[in-house]
PDB file of C-alpha atoms in Angstrom:
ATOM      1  CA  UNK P  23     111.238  45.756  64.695  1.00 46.00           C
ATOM      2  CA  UNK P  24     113.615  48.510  63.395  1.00 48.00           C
ATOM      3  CA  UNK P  25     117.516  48.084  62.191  1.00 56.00           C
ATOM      4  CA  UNK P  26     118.756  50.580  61.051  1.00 51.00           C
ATOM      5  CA  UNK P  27     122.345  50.665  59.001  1.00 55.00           C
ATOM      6  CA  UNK P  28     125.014  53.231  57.972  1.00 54.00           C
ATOM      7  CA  UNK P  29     127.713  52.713  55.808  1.00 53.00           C
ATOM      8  CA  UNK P  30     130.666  55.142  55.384  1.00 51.00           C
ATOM      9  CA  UNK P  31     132.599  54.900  52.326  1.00 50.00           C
ATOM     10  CA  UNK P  32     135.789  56.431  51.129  1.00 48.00           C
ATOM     11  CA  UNK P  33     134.369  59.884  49.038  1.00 47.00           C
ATOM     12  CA  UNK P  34     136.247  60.113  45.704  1.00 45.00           C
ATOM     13  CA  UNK P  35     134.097  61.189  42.441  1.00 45.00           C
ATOM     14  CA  UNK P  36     136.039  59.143  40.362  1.00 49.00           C
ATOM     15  CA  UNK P  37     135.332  55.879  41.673  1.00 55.00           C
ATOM     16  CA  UNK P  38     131.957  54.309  41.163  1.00 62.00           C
ATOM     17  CA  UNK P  39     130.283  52.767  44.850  1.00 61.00           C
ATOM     18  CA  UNK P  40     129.341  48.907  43.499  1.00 84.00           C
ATOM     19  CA  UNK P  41     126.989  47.053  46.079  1.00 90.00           C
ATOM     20  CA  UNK P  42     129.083  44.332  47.318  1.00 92.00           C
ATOM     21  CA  UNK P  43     126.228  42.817  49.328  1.00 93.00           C
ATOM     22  CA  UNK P  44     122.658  42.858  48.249  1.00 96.00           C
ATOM     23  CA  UNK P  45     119.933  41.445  50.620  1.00 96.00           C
ATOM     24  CA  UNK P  46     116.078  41.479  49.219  1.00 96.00           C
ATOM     25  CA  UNK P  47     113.140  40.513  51.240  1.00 97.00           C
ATOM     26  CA  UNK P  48     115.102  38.109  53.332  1.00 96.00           C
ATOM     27  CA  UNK P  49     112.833  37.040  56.329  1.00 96.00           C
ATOM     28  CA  UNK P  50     114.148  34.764  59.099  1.00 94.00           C
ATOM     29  CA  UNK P  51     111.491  33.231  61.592  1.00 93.00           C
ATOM     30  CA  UNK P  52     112.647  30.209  64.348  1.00 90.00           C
ATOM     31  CA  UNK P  53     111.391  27.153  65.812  1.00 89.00           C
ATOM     32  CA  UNK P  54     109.977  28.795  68.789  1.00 89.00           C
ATOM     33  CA  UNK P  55     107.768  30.670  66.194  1.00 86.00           C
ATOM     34  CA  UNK P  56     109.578  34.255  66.592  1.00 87.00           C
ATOM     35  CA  UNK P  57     110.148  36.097  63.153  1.00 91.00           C
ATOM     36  CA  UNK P  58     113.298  37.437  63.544  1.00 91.00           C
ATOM     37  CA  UNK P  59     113.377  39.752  60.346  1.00 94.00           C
ATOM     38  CA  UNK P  60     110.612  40.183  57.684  1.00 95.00           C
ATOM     39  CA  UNK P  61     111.508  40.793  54.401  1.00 95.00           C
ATOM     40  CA  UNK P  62     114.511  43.054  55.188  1.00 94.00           C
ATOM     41  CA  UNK P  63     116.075  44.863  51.618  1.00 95.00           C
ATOM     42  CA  UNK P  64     119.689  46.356  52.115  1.00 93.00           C
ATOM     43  CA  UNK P  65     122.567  47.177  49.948  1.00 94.00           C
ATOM     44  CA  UNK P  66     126.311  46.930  50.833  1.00 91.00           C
ATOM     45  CA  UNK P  67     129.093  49.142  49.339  1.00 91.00           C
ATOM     46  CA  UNK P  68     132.149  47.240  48.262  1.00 89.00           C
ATOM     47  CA  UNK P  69     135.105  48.658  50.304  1.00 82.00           C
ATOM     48  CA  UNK P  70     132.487  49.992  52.814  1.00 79.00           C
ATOM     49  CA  UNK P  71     132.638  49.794  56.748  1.00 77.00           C
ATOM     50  CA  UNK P  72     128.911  49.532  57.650  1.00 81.00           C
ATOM     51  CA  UNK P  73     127.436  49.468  61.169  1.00 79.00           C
ATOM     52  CA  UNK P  74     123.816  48.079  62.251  1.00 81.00           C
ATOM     53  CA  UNK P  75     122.387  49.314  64.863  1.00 77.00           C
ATOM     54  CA  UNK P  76     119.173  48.784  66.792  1.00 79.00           C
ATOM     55  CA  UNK P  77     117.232  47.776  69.924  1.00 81.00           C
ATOM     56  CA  UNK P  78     118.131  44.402  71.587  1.00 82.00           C
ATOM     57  CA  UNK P  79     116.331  41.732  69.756  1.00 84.00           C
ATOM     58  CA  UNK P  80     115.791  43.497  66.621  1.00 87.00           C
ATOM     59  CA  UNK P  81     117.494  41.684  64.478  1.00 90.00           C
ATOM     60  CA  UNK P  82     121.012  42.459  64.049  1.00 89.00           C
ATOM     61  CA  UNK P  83     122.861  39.188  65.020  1.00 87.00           C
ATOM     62  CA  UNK P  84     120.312  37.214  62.834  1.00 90.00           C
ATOM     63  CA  UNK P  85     120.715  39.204  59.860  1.00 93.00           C
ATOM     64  CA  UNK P  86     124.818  38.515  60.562  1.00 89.00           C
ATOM     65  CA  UNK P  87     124.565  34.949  61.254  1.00 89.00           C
ATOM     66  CA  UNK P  88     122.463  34.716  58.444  1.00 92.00           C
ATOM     67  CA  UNK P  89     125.128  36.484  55.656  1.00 92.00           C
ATOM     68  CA  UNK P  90     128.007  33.682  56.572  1.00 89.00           C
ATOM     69  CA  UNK P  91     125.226  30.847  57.186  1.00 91.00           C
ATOM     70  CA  UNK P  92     126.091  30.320  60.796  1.00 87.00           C
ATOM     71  CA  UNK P  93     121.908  30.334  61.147  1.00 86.00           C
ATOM     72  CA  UNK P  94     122.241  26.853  59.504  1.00 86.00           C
ATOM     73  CA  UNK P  95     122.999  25.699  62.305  1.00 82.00           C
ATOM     74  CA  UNK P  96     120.774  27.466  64.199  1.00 80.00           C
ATOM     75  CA  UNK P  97     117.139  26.235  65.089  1.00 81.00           C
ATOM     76  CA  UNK P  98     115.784  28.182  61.897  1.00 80.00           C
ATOM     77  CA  UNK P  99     112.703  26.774  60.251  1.00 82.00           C
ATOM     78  CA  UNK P 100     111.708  29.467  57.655  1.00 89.00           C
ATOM     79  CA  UNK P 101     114.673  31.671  56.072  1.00 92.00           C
ATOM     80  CA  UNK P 102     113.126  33.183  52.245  1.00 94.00           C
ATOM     81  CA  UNK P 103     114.512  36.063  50.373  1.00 96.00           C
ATOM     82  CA  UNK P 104     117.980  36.412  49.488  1.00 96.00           C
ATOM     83  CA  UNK P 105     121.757  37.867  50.030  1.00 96.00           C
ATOM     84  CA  UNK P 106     123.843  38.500  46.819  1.00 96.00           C
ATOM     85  CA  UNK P 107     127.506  38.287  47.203  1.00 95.00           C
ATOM     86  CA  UNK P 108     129.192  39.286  44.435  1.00 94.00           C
ATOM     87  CA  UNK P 109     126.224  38.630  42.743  1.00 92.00           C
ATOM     88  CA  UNK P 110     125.768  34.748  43.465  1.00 94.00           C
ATOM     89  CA  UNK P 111     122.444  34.076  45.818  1.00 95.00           C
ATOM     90  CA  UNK P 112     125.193  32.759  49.386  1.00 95.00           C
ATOM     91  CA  UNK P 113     121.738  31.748  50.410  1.00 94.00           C
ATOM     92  CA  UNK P 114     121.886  28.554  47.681  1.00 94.00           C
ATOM     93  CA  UNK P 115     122.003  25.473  49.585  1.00 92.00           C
ATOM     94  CA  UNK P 116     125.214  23.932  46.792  1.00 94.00           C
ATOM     95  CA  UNK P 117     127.100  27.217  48.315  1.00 93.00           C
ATOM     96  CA  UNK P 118     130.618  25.888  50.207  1.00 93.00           C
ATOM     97  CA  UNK P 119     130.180  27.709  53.556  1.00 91.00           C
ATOM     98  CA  UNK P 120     133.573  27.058  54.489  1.00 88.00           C
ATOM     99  CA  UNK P 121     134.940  29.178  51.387  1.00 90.00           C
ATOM    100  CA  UNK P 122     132.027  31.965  52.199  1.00 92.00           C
ATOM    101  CA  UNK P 123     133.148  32.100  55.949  1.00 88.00           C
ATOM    102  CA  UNK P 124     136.374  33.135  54.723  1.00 85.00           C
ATOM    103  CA  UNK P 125     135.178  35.923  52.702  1.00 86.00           C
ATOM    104  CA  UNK P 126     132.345  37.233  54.903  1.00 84.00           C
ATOM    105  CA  UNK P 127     133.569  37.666  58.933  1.00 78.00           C
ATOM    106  CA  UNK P 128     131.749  39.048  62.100  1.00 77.00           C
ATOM    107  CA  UNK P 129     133.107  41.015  64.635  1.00 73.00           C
ATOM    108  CA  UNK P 130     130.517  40.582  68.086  1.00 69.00           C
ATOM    109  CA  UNK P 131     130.620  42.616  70.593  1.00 70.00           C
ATOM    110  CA  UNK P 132     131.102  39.834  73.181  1.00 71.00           C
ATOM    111  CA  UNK P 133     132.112  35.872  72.998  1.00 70.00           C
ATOM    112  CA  UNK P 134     129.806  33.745  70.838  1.00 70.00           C
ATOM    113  CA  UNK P 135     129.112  29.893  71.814  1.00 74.00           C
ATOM    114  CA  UNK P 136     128.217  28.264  68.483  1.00 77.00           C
ATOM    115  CA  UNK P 137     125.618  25.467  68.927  1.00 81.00           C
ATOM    116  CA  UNK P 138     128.629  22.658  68.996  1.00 83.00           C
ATOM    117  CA  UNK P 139     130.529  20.593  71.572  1.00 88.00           C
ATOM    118  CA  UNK P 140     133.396  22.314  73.440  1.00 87.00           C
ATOM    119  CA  UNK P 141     135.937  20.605  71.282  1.00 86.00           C
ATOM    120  CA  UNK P 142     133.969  21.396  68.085  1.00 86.00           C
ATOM    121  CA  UNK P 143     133.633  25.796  69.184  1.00 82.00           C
ATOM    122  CA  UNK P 144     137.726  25.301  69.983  1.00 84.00           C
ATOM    123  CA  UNK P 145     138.587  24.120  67.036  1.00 87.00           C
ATOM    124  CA  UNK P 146     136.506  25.917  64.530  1.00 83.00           C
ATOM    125  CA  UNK P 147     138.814  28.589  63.406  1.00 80.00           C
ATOM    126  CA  UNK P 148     141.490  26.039  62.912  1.00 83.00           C
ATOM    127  CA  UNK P 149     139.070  23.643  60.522  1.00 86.00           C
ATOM    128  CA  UNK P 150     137.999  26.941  58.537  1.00 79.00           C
ATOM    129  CA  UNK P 151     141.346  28.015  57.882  1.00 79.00           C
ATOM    130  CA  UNK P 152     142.308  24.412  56.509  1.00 84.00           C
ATOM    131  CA  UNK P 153     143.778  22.262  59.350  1.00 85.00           C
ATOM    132  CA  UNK P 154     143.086  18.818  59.263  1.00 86.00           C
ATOM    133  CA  UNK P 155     145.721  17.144  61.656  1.00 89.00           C
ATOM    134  CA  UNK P 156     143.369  15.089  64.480  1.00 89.00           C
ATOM    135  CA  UNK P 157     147.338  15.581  66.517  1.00 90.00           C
ATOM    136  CA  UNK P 158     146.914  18.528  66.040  1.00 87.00           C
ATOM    137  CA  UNK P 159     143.520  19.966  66.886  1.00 87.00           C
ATOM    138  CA  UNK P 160     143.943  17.572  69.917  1.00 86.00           C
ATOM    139  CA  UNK P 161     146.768  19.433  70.698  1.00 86.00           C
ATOM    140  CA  UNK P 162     145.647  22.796  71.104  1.00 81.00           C
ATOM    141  CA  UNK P 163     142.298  21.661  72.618  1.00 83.00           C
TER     142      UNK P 163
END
């Protein structure tokens, strides 16, 4: 399994490129007993658009779902290593996932079904950006 990842970053030689996001030897494996990633090391730039790329199944979406914890809800049984944010391990079970999903987003290529009820994908967004109103999220579902 090969991903591979480029990062383009603004080129000034007065401003110093900081890692943003640091993963080391993270390795995801799932119920069904497929290792998704083995010990994958990366750095991030801060300020830095970076693109994975690879061969279907390689990896990519775990490693994503896996930087805003959207694998916790995923049938994951083995996730070791870890992803600095800002220097603080987002991997640490104490972390506020709500608070990290605002801070670290994914862009898919095509619609993504999260492992919930109907009501519960439609109204995601909504919770994460604060709403709370049952009237409401009834509403707009």
């Amino acid at each position: 399994m090969v991903i591979s990842a480029e990062t383009k970053t603004a080129s000034s030689s007065s401003q110093e490129v900081t890692d943003k996001i640091v993963i080391e030897k993270l390795s995801v494996a799932y119920s069904d007993g497929t290792e998704s990633l083995k010990e994958i090391s990366l750095a991030i730039p801060d300020r830095a658009v970076t693109v994975l790329f690879g061969p279907a199944g390689g990896g990519k979406s775990t490693l994503l779902r896996t930087m805003n914890r959207l694998n916790d809800l995923a049938d994951v049984v083995r996730l070791s290593g870890h992803v600095w944010l800002d220097s603080v391990d987002i991997l640490d079970p104490l972390i506020d996932v709500i608070s990290l999903r605002r801070r670290v987003g994914i862009v898919f290529t095509r619609a993504v079904v999260l492992p919930m009820t109907i009501r519960q994908n439609l109204t995601y967004g909504l919770e994460l950006a604060g709403e709370r109103s049952r009237r409401h999220l009834d509403e707009v579902v």
